[in-house]
Short mmCIF file of N, CA and C in Angstrom, two decimals:
data_model
loop_
_atom_site.label_atom_id
_atom_site.label_comp_id
_atom_site.label_asym_id
_atom_site.label_seq_id
_atom_site.Cartn_x
_atom_site.Cartn_y
_atom_site.Cartn_z
N MET A 120 -26.01 -112.31 70.26
CA MET A 120 -27.16 -111.83 69.29
C MET A 120 -27.31 -111.45 67.96
N LYS A 121 -26.21 -110.50 67.43
CA LYS A 121 -26.11 -110.06 66.34
C LYS A 121 -25.61 -111.13 65.28
N LYS A 122 -24.89 -112.11 65.98
CA LYS A 122 -24.36 -113.07 65.04
C LYS A 122 -25.61 -113.75 64.32
N ALA A 123 -26.44 -114.40 65.65
CA ALA A 123 -27.61 -114.96 65.26
C ALA A 123 -28.61 -114.49 64.21
N LEU A 124 -28.71 -113.19 64.54
CA LEU A 124 -29.92 -112.13 63.53
C LEU A 124 -29.26 -112.18 62.17
N SER A 125 -27.84 -111.92 62.07
CA SER A 125 -27.43 -111.80 60.88
C SER A 125 -27.42 -112.78 60.03
N PHE A 126 -27.30 -114.06 60.68
CA PHE A 126 -27.18 -115.25 60.05
C PHE A 126 -28.71 -115.66 59.85
N ALA A 127 -29.57 -115.70 60.55
CA ALA A 127 -31.21 -115.54 60.26
C ALA A 127 -31.58 -114.86 59.07
N VAL A 128 -31.08 -113.52 58.89
CA VAL A 128 -31.66 -112.73 58.13
C VAL A 128 -31.06 -113.10 56.63
N ALA A 129 -29.42 -113.46 56.66
CA ALA A 129 -28.96 -114.11 55.33
C ALA A 129 -29.56 -115.32 54.78
N LEU A 130 -29.79 -116.38 55.94
CA LEU A 130 -30.39 -117.33 55.45
C LEU A 130 -32.10 -117.09 55.00
N GLY A 131 -32.41 -116.35 55.57
CA GLY A 131 -33.82 -116.03 55.10
C GLY A 131 -33.83 -115.24 53.76
N LEU A 132 -32.82 -114.43 53.34
CA LEU A 132 -32.73 -113.88 52.01
C LEU A 132 -32.42 -114.91 50.96
N VAL A 133 -31.64 -116.06 51.08
CA VAL A 133 -31.07 -116.86 50.43
C VAL A 133 -32.36 -117.84 49.93
N ALA A 134 -32.97 -118.15 51.24
CA ALA A 134 -34.21 -119.06 50.86
C ALA A 134 -35.47 -118.12 50.32
N GLY A 135 -35.51 -117.21 50.52
CA GLY A 135 -36.88 -116.21 50.09
C GLY A 135 -36.57 -116.05 48.67
N MET A 136 -35.41 -116.04 48.10
CA MET A 136 -35.06 -115.73 46.60
C MET A 136 -34.78 -117.06 45.85
N ALA A 137 -34.47 -118.18 46.76
CA ALA A 137 -34.12 -119.49 46.00
C ALA A 137 -35.09 -119.90 45.05
N SER A 138 -36.50 -119.58 45.64
CA SER A 138 -37.79 -120.53 44.96
C SER A 138 -37.77 -119.87 43.58
N THR A 139 -37.60 -118.32 43.50
CA THR A 139 -37.95 -117.89 42.21
C THR A 139 -36.50 -117.99 41.35
N ALA A 140 -35.43 -118.12 41.95
CA ALA A 140 -34.32 -118.04 41.43
C ALA A 140 -34.25 -119.64 40.79
N VAL A 141 -34.52 -120.75 41.49
CA VAL A 141 -34.23 -122.01 40.91
C VAL A 141 -35.26 -122.23 39.36
N ALA A 142 -36.41 -121.63 39.77
CA ALA A 142 -37.26 -121.70 38.61
C ALA A 142 -36.66 -121.01 37.13
N ALA A 143 -35.81 -119.73 37.50
CA ALA A 143 -35.13 -119.03 36.36
C ALA A 143 -33.74 -119.60 36.12
N ASP A 144 -33.38 -120.26 36.89
CA ASP A 144 -32.02 -120.78 36.75
C ASP A 144 -30.97 -119.93 36.91
N ASN A 145 -30.93 -118.98 37.92
CA ASN A 145 -30.15 -118.00 38.20
C ASN A 145 -29.60 -118.20 39.71
N LEU A 146 -29.79 -119.10 40.27
CA LEU A 146 -29.46 -119.89 41.60
C LEU A 146 -27.89 -120.50 41.35
N SER A 147 -26.88 -120.16 41.91
CA SER A 147 -25.84 -120.96 42.00
C SER A 147 -25.22 -121.27 43.47
N ILE A 148 -25.10 -122.60 43.83
CA ILE A 148 -24.63 -122.81 45.17
C ILE A 148 -23.57 -124.04 45.05
N SER A 149 -22.22 -123.38 46.10
CA SER A 149 -21.20 -124.16 45.84
C SER A 149 -20.87 -124.10 47.39
N GLY A 150 -19.72 -124.53 47.71
CA GLY A 150 -19.26 -124.84 49.08
C GLY A 150 -17.82 -125.57 49.21
N ASP A 151 -17.40 -125.61 50.33
CA ASP A 151 -16.06 -126.14 50.62
C ASP A 151 -15.93 -126.74 52.08
N ALA A 152 -15.32 -127.72 52.16
CA ALA A 152 -15.25 -128.44 53.42
C ALA A 152 -13.64 -128.71 53.69
N ARG A 153 -13.58 -128.23 54.73
CA ARG A 153 -11.97 -128.49 55.30
C ARG A 153 -12.08 -129.34 56.64
N LEU A 154 -10.69 -130.31 56.82
CA LEU A 154 -10.71 -131.09 58.07
C LEU A 154 -9.08 -131.20 58.16
N ARG A 155 -8.71 -130.74 59.19
CA ARG A 155 -7.27 -130.50 59.28
C ARG A 155 -6.76 -131.17 60.60
N GLY A 156 -5.50 -132.01 60.35
CA GLY A 156 -5.15 -132.29 61.61
C GLY A 156 -3.75 -132.00 62.01
N VAL A 157 -3.14 -131.69 63.21
CA VAL A 157 -2.10 -130.88 63.44
C VAL A 157 -1.65 -131.88 64.66
N TYR A 158 -0.17 -131.98 64.52
CA TYR A 158 0.50 -132.89 65.35
C TYR A 158 1.91 -132.27 65.27
N LYS A 159 2.49 -131.71 66.58
CA LYS A 159 3.59 -131.19 66.70
C LYS A 159 4.25 -131.58 68.00
N ASN A 160 5.52 -132.34 67.90
CA ASN A 160 6.30 -132.92 69.00
C ASN A 160 7.44 -132.16 69.18
N ASN A 161 7.54 -131.95 70.60
CA ASN A 161 8.57 -130.84 70.82
C ASN A 161 8.31 -129.55 70.58
N ASN A 162 7.25 -128.87 71.08
CA ASN A 162 6.68 -127.75 70.16
C ASN A 162 7.41 -126.36 70.89
N TRP A 163 7.89 -126.45 71.87
CA TRP A 163 8.31 -125.27 72.26
C TRP A 163 10.21 -125.14 72.35
N ASP A 164 10.55 -125.92 72.65
CA ASP A 164 11.73 -125.94 72.79
C ASP A 164 12.59 -127.27 72.33
N ALA A 165 13.50 -127.28 71.39
CA ALA A 165 14.02 -128.22 70.83
C ALA A 165 15.25 -128.80 71.77
N SER A 166 15.43 -128.05 72.43
CA SER A 166 16.88 -128.87 73.28
C SER A 166 16.13 -129.57 74.66
N ASP A 167 14.73 -129.26 74.91
CA ASP A 167 14.12 -129.64 75.98
C ASP A 167 13.56 -131.06 75.52
N MET A 168 13.85 -132.34 76.40
CA MET A 168 13.56 -133.51 75.93
C MET A 168 12.15 -134.21 76.54
N THR A 169 11.45 -133.24 77.17
CA THR A 169 10.18 -133.55 78.23
C THR A 169 9.18 -133.38 76.79
N ALA A 170 8.13 -134.29 77.07
CA ALA A 170 7.09 -134.43 76.27
C ALA A 170 5.91 -133.27 76.34
N ASP A 171 6.26 -132.47 75.29
CA ASP A 171 5.44 -131.25 75.11
C ASP A 171 4.91 -131.27 73.71
N LYS A 172 3.86 -132.08 73.62
CA LYS A 172 3.36 -132.28 72.18
C LYS A 172 2.01 -131.54 72.07
N THR A 173 1.61 -131.40 70.77
CA THR A 173 0.36 -130.71 70.43
C THR A 173 -0.31 -131.43 69.36
N GLN A 174 -1.61 -131.69 69.54
CA GLN A 174 -2.37 -132.56 68.50
C GLN A 174 -3.49 -131.81 68.61
N LYS A 175 -4.39 -131.47 67.36
CA LYS A 175 -5.51 -131.32 67.27
C LYS A 175 -6.37 -131.56 65.87
N MET A 176 -7.49 -131.42 65.98
CA MET A 176 -8.17 -131.51 64.68
C MET A 176 -9.25 -130.69 64.68
N ASP A 177 -9.02 -130.03 63.09
CA ASP A 177 -10.04 -128.94 63.05
C ASP A 177 -11.04 -129.15 62.10
N GLN A 178 -12.14 -128.34 61.54
CA GLN A 178 -13.03 -128.67 60.45
C GLN A 178 -13.39 -126.93 60.38
N ARG A 179 -14.11 -126.94 59.20
CA ARG A 179 -14.87 -125.56 58.38
C ARG A 179 -15.46 -126.25 57.32
N TYR A 180 -16.93 -125.68 57.47
CA TYR A 180 -17.99 -126.15 56.25
C TYR A 180 -18.56 -124.64 55.97
N ARG A 181 -18.56 -124.35 54.81
CA ARG A 181 -18.87 -123.29 54.36
C ARG A 181 -19.58 -123.37 53.08
N VAL A 182 -21.07 -122.65 52.87
CA VAL A 182 -21.94 -122.96 51.61
C VAL A 182 -21.95 -121.45 51.04
N ALA A 183 -22.10 -121.08 49.89
CA ALA A 183 -22.03 -119.86 49.22
C ALA A 183 -23.33 -120.08 48.18
N ALA A 184 -23.86 -119.18 47.99
CA ALA A 184 -24.89 -118.91 47.09
C ALA A 184 -24.91 -117.52 46.20
N ASP A 185 -25.26 -117.65 45.14
CA ASP A 185 -25.12 -116.44 44.26
C ASP A 185 -26.56 -116.44 43.43
N ILE A 186 -27.20 -115.18 43.68
CA ILE A 186 -28.67 -115.23 42.98
C ILE A 186 -28.37 -113.99 42.05
N ALA A 187 -28.50 -114.14 40.70
CA ALA A 187 -28.49 -113.33 39.80
C ALA A 187 -29.94 -112.92 39.59
N VAL A 188 -30.59 -111.62 40.09
CA VAL A 188 -31.97 -111.21 40.13
C VAL A 188 -31.96 -110.48 39.01
N ASN A 189 -31.11 -109.81 38.16
CA ASN A 189 -31.28 -109.79 36.66
C ASN A 189 -29.86 -109.29 36.08
N ASP A 190 -29.59 -108.66 35.07
CA ASP A 190 -28.45 -108.86 34.38
C ASP A 190 -27.49 -107.66 35.50
N ASP A 191 -27.94 -107.02 35.81
CA ASP A 191 -27.36 -105.80 36.59
C ASP A 191 -27.18 -106.00 38.14
N VAL A 192 -27.91 -107.05 38.54
CA VAL A 192 -27.97 -107.26 40.13
C VAL A 192 -27.66 -108.57 40.57
N LYS A 193 -26.74 -108.81 41.20
CA LYS A 193 -26.48 -110.20 41.92
C LYS A 193 -26.18 -110.00 43.37
N VAL A 194 -26.94 -110.97 44.00
CA VAL A 194 -26.65 -111.25 45.48
C VAL A 194 -26.03 -112.37 45.93
N SER A 195 -25.13 -112.13 46.68
CA SER A 195 -24.18 -113.30 46.93
C SER A 195 -24.02 -113.36 48.49
N THR A 196 -24.04 -114.65 49.15
CA THR A 196 -23.76 -115.03 50.69
C THR A 196 -22.87 -115.99 50.67
N ARG A 197 -22.15 -116.03 51.74
CA ARG A 197 -21.25 -117.20 52.19
C ARG A 197 -21.51 -117.66 53.42
N LEU A 198 -22.13 -118.82 54.15
CA LEU A 198 -22.26 -118.93 55.48
C LEU A 198 -21.29 -120.06 55.97
N VAL A 199 -20.68 -119.78 57.25
CA VAL A 199 -19.88 -120.67 57.57
C VAL A 199 -20.76 -121.72 58.79
N LEU A 200 -20.63 -122.96 58.55
CA LEU A 200 -21.57 -123.68 59.31
C LEU A 200 -20.79 -124.03 60.69
N ALA A 201 -19.81 -124.43 60.37
CA ALA A 201 -18.83 -125.02 61.55
C ALA A 201 -17.33 -124.57 61.22
N ASP A 202 -16.74 -124.03 62.32
CA ASP A 202 -15.43 -123.67 62.17
C ASP A 202 -14.78 -123.73 63.47
N ASP A 203 -14.26 -124.83 64.06
CA ASP A 203 -13.94 -125.22 65.31
C ASP A 203 -13.03 -126.42 65.46
N VAL A 204 -12.64 -126.46 66.66
CA VAL A 204 -11.62 -127.87 66.93
C VAL A 204 -12.70 -128.82 67.29
N PHE A 205 -12.40 -130.17 66.87
CA PHE A 205 -13.25 -131.12 67.27
C PHE A 205 -13.22 -131.50 68.74
N GLU A 206 -14.29 -131.81 69.30
CA GLU A 206 -14.29 -132.31 70.65
C GLU A 206 -13.85 -130.86 71.73
N SER A 207 -14.01 -129.89 71.33
CA SER A 207 -13.71 -128.79 72.21
C SER A 207 -14.80 -128.28 72.93
N GLY A 208 -15.70 -128.84 72.95
CA GLY A 208 -16.96 -128.56 73.83
C GLY A 208 -17.49 -127.13 73.76
N SER A 209 -17.20 -126.65 72.51
CA SER A 209 -17.68 -125.12 72.31
C SER A 209 -18.93 -125.48 71.26
N GLY A 210 -19.58 -126.62 70.82
CA GLY A 210 -20.53 -126.70 69.91
C GLY A 210 -20.04 -126.06 68.56
N LEU A 211 -20.94 -126.01 67.83
CA LEU A 211 -21.01 -125.73 66.35
C LEU A 211 -21.04 -124.18 66.51
N SER A 212 -20.14 -123.58 65.59
CA SER A 212 -20.37 -122.06 65.52
C SER A 212 -20.69 -122.01 64.02
N HIS A 213 -21.48 -120.99 63.86
CA HIS A 213 -21.78 -120.58 62.49
C HIS A 213 -22.12 -119.14 62.35
N SER A 214 -21.68 -118.53 61.14
CA SER A 214 -21.78 -116.94 61.16
C SER A 214 -21.88 -116.77 59.72
N VAL A 215 -22.34 -115.55 59.23
CA VAL A 215 -22.31 -115.06 57.78
C VAL A 215 -21.20 -114.48 57.63
N ASP A 216 -20.33 -115.15 56.89
CA ASP A 216 -18.69 -114.74 56.28
C ASP A 216 -18.99 -113.89 55.25
N ARG A 217 -19.89 -113.69 54.32
CA ARG A 217 -20.05 -112.67 53.08
C ARG A 217 -21.78 -112.64 53.05
N ALA A 218 -21.83 -111.49 52.70
CA ALA A 218 -23.58 -111.17 52.04
C ALA A 218 -23.21 -109.79 51.55
N HIS A 219 -23.31 -109.98 50.14
CA HIS A 219 -23.34 -108.19 49.67
C HIS A 219 -24.31 -108.53 48.26
N MET A 220 -24.31 -107.38 47.81
CA MET A 220 -24.78 -107.20 46.54
C MET A 220 -24.01 -106.43 45.24
N THR A 221 -23.86 -107.05 44.19
CA THR A 221 -23.24 -106.46 43.03
C THR A 221 -24.20 -106.00 42.19
N ILE A 222 -24.02 -104.55 41.98
CA ILE A 222 -24.95 -103.81 41.37
C ILE A 222 -24.13 -103.17 39.94
N LYS A 223 -24.57 -103.25 38.70
CA LYS A 223 -24.03 -102.49 37.74
C LYS A 223 -24.56 -101.26 37.39
N MET A 224 -24.00 -99.94 37.79
CA MET A 224 -24.68 -98.82 37.69
C MET A 224 -23.72 -97.60 37.53
N PHE A 225 -24.33 -96.64 37.17
CA PHE A 225 -23.21 -95.23 36.94
C PHE A 225 -22.09 -95.62 36.24
N GLY A 226 -22.17 -96.78 35.22
CA GLY A 226 -21.08 -97.05 34.47
C GLY A 226 -19.99 -98.00 35.09
N GLY A 227 -20.23 -98.23 36.10
CA GLY A 227 -19.30 -99.15 37.13
C GLY A 227 -19.87 -100.23 37.70
N THR A 228 -19.04 -101.01 38.44
CA THR A 228 -19.82 -102.22 39.43
C THR A 228 -19.60 -101.50 40.78
N TRP A 229 -20.78 -101.69 41.42
CA TRP A 229 -20.82 -101.27 43.12
C TRP A 229 -20.89 -102.77 43.60
N LEU A 230 -19.99 -102.96 45.05
CA LEU A 230 -20.56 -103.99 45.84
C LEU A 230 -20.78 -103.27 47.23
N LEU A 231 -22.08 -103.58 47.46
CA LEU A 231 -22.55 -103.00 48.71
C LEU A 231 -22.76 -104.36 49.85
N GLY A 232 -22.05 -104.39 50.97
CA GLY A 232 -22.24 -105.10 51.91
C GLY A 232 -20.72 -105.68 52.57
N ARG A 233 -21.06 -107.01 53.38
CA ARG A 233 -19.97 -108.03 53.77
C ARG A 233 -19.03 -108.57 52.57
N GLN A 234 -18.07 -108.00 52.17
CA GLN A 234 -17.59 -108.75 51.17
C GLN A 234 -15.87 -109.00 51.39
N ASP A 235 -15.10 -109.62 50.41
CA ASP A 235 -13.76 -109.77 50.72
C ASP A 235 -12.97 -108.28 50.70
N ALA A 236 -12.30 -107.96 51.68
CA ALA A 236 -11.49 -107.15 51.71
C ALA A 236 -9.90 -107.15 51.19
N SER A 237 -9.99 -107.15 49.71
CA SER A 237 -8.75 -107.19 49.24
C SER A 237 -8.63 -106.87 48.07
N TRP A 238 -7.51 -106.38 47.45
CA TRP A 238 -7.53 -105.98 45.98
C TRP A 238 -6.18 -106.65 45.32
N GLY A 239 -6.10 -106.76 44.18
CA GLY A 239 -5.03 -107.56 43.43
C GLY A 239 -4.66 -108.81 43.97
N ASN A 240 -3.39 -109.38 44.21
CA ASN A 240 -3.12 -110.41 44.45
C ASN A 240 -3.41 -111.16 45.91
N LYS A 241 -4.15 -110.51 46.64
CA LYS A 241 -4.48 -111.05 48.10
C LYS A 241 -3.18 -111.29 48.78
N PHE A 242 -1.82 -110.79 48.77
CA PHE A 242 -0.92 -111.31 49.32
C PHE A 242 -1.07 -111.11 50.72
N LEU A 243 -1.53 -109.76 51.34
CA LEU A 243 -1.48 -109.72 52.65
C LEU A 243 -2.99 -109.67 53.48
N GLY A 244 -4.02 -110.01 52.41
CA GLY A 244 -5.37 -109.85 52.90
C GLY A 244 -6.09 -111.15 52.42
N TRP A 245 -5.59 -112.23 52.46
CA TRP A 245 -6.39 -113.42 51.84
C TRP A 245 -7.28 -113.75 52.97
N GLY A 246 -8.98 -113.97 52.67
CA GLY A 246 -9.72 -114.30 53.42
C GLY A 246 -10.25 -113.58 54.33
N ASN A 247 -9.79 -112.17 54.26
CA ASN A 247 -10.24 -111.16 55.19
C ASN A 247 -11.63 -110.47 54.43
N GLY A 248 -12.68 -110.32 55.45
CA GLY A 248 -13.83 -109.74 55.17
C GLY A 248 -14.16 -108.36 55.85
N ALA A 249 -14.97 -107.52 55.45
CA ALA A 249 -15.02 -106.07 55.73
C ALA A 249 -16.73 -105.61 55.35
N ASP A 250 -17.36 -104.62 56.20
CA ASP A 250 -18.44 -104.19 55.46
C ASP A 250 -18.16 -102.81 54.79
N ARG A 251 -18.72 -103.08 53.74
CA ARG A 251 -17.76 -101.56 52.97
C ARG A 251 -18.64 -101.51 51.59
N VAL A 252 -18.44 -100.36 51.15
CA VAL A 252 -19.22 -100.05 49.69
C VAL A 252 -18.12 -99.65 49.00
N LYS A 253 -17.86 -100.78 47.87
CA LYS A 253 -16.67 -100.67 46.93
C LYS A 253 -17.25 -99.95 45.42
N ALA A 254 -16.65 -99.15 44.75
CA ALA A 254 -17.06 -99.17 43.17
C ALA A 254 -15.95 -99.42 42.79
N VAL A 255 -15.93 -99.82 41.53
CA VAL A 255 -15.05 -100.35 40.27
C VAL A 255 -15.38 -100.19 39.12
N TYR A 256 -14.39 -98.87 38.47
CA TYR A 256 -14.65 -98.82 37.15
C TYR A 256 -13.61 -99.13 36.13
N LYS A 257 -13.77 -99.71 34.64
CA LYS A 257 -12.76 -99.70 34.00
C LYS A 257 -12.90 -98.68 32.64
N ALA A 258 -11.54 -98.54 32.44
CA ALA A 258 -11.49 -97.55 31.22
C ALA A 258 -10.13 -98.03 30.50
N GLY A 259 -10.33 -99.01 29.49
CA GLY A 259 -9.63 -99.72 28.66
C GLY A 259 -9.29 -100.71 29.47
N ASP A 260 -7.69 -100.86 29.56
CA ASP A 260 -7.15 -101.99 30.20
C ASP A 260 -6.65 -101.49 31.83
N LEU A 261 -7.36 -100.25 32.18
CA LEU A 261 -6.94 -99.85 33.50
C LEU A 261 -8.36 -99.93 34.32
N THR A 262 -8.08 -100.32 35.65
CA THR A 262 -9.31 -100.66 36.76
C THR A 262 -8.99 -99.55 37.81
N PHE A 263 -9.91 -98.66 37.95
CA PHE A 263 -10.20 -97.83 38.99
C PHE A 263 -11.05 -98.26 40.15
N GLY A 264 -10.92 -97.99 41.15
CA GLY A 264 -11.79 -98.29 42.36
C GLY A 264 -11.51 -97.52 43.62
N GLY A 265 -12.58 -97.54 44.49
CA GLY A 265 -12.27 -97.24 45.78
C GLY A 265 -13.51 -97.65 46.49
N TYR A 266 -13.52 -97.23 47.77
CA TYR A 266 -14.01 -97.93 48.93
C TYR A 266 -14.39 -97.10 50.11
N LEU A 267 -15.63 -97.34 50.90
CA LEU A 267 -15.66 -96.65 52.27
C LEU A 267 -16.05 -98.32 52.83
N GLU A 268 -15.29 -98.22 54.10
CA GLU A 268 -15.35 -99.29 54.85
C GLU A 268 -15.59 -99.07 56.29
N LYS A 269 -16.13 -99.84 57.22
CA LYS A 269 -16.85 -99.59 58.42
C LYS A 269 -15.61 -100.44 59.29
N LYS A 270 -14.96 -99.67 60.17
CA LYS A 270 -13.68 -100.19 60.97
C LYS A 270 -14.20 -100.71 62.14
N ALA A 271 -15.29 -100.12 62.96
CA ALA A 271 -15.94 -100.47 64.16
C ALA A 271 -17.16 -100.51 64.43
N GLU A 272 -17.78 -101.03 65.36
CA GLU A 272 -19.05 -101.52 65.47
C GLU A 272 -19.69 -99.92 66.12
#
């Protein structure tokens, strides 16, 4: 129920702001599609000659929207429209992957909401998301930041 509600809220937020954003040319929509096929023969034990193959195809479709409300406020959201294995019988899965506001205030940049949970080169945290409040400040060539993150419901 929470997923459906958050999906509806994010979709309503994008749709509600899109009409004024389109007129002012402040809306940016992007996305990506992934279709993968995996085939493994003799998947478990290389010395076992019995047929233990694995094959599957999966898919993921994502749509992202960024709305610049003004020079200091931007609303960003990314919806996952399908992320499952073909013919799995599970139906289409959908979720709100990212939904956050970027606000320039107090001399820095603040991000509030569901956002990428990574710093730097993303070596160990690629694609992770978290509900957090993050503040980033720049002083010359140095960048300082901190965040508060919700770890459990």
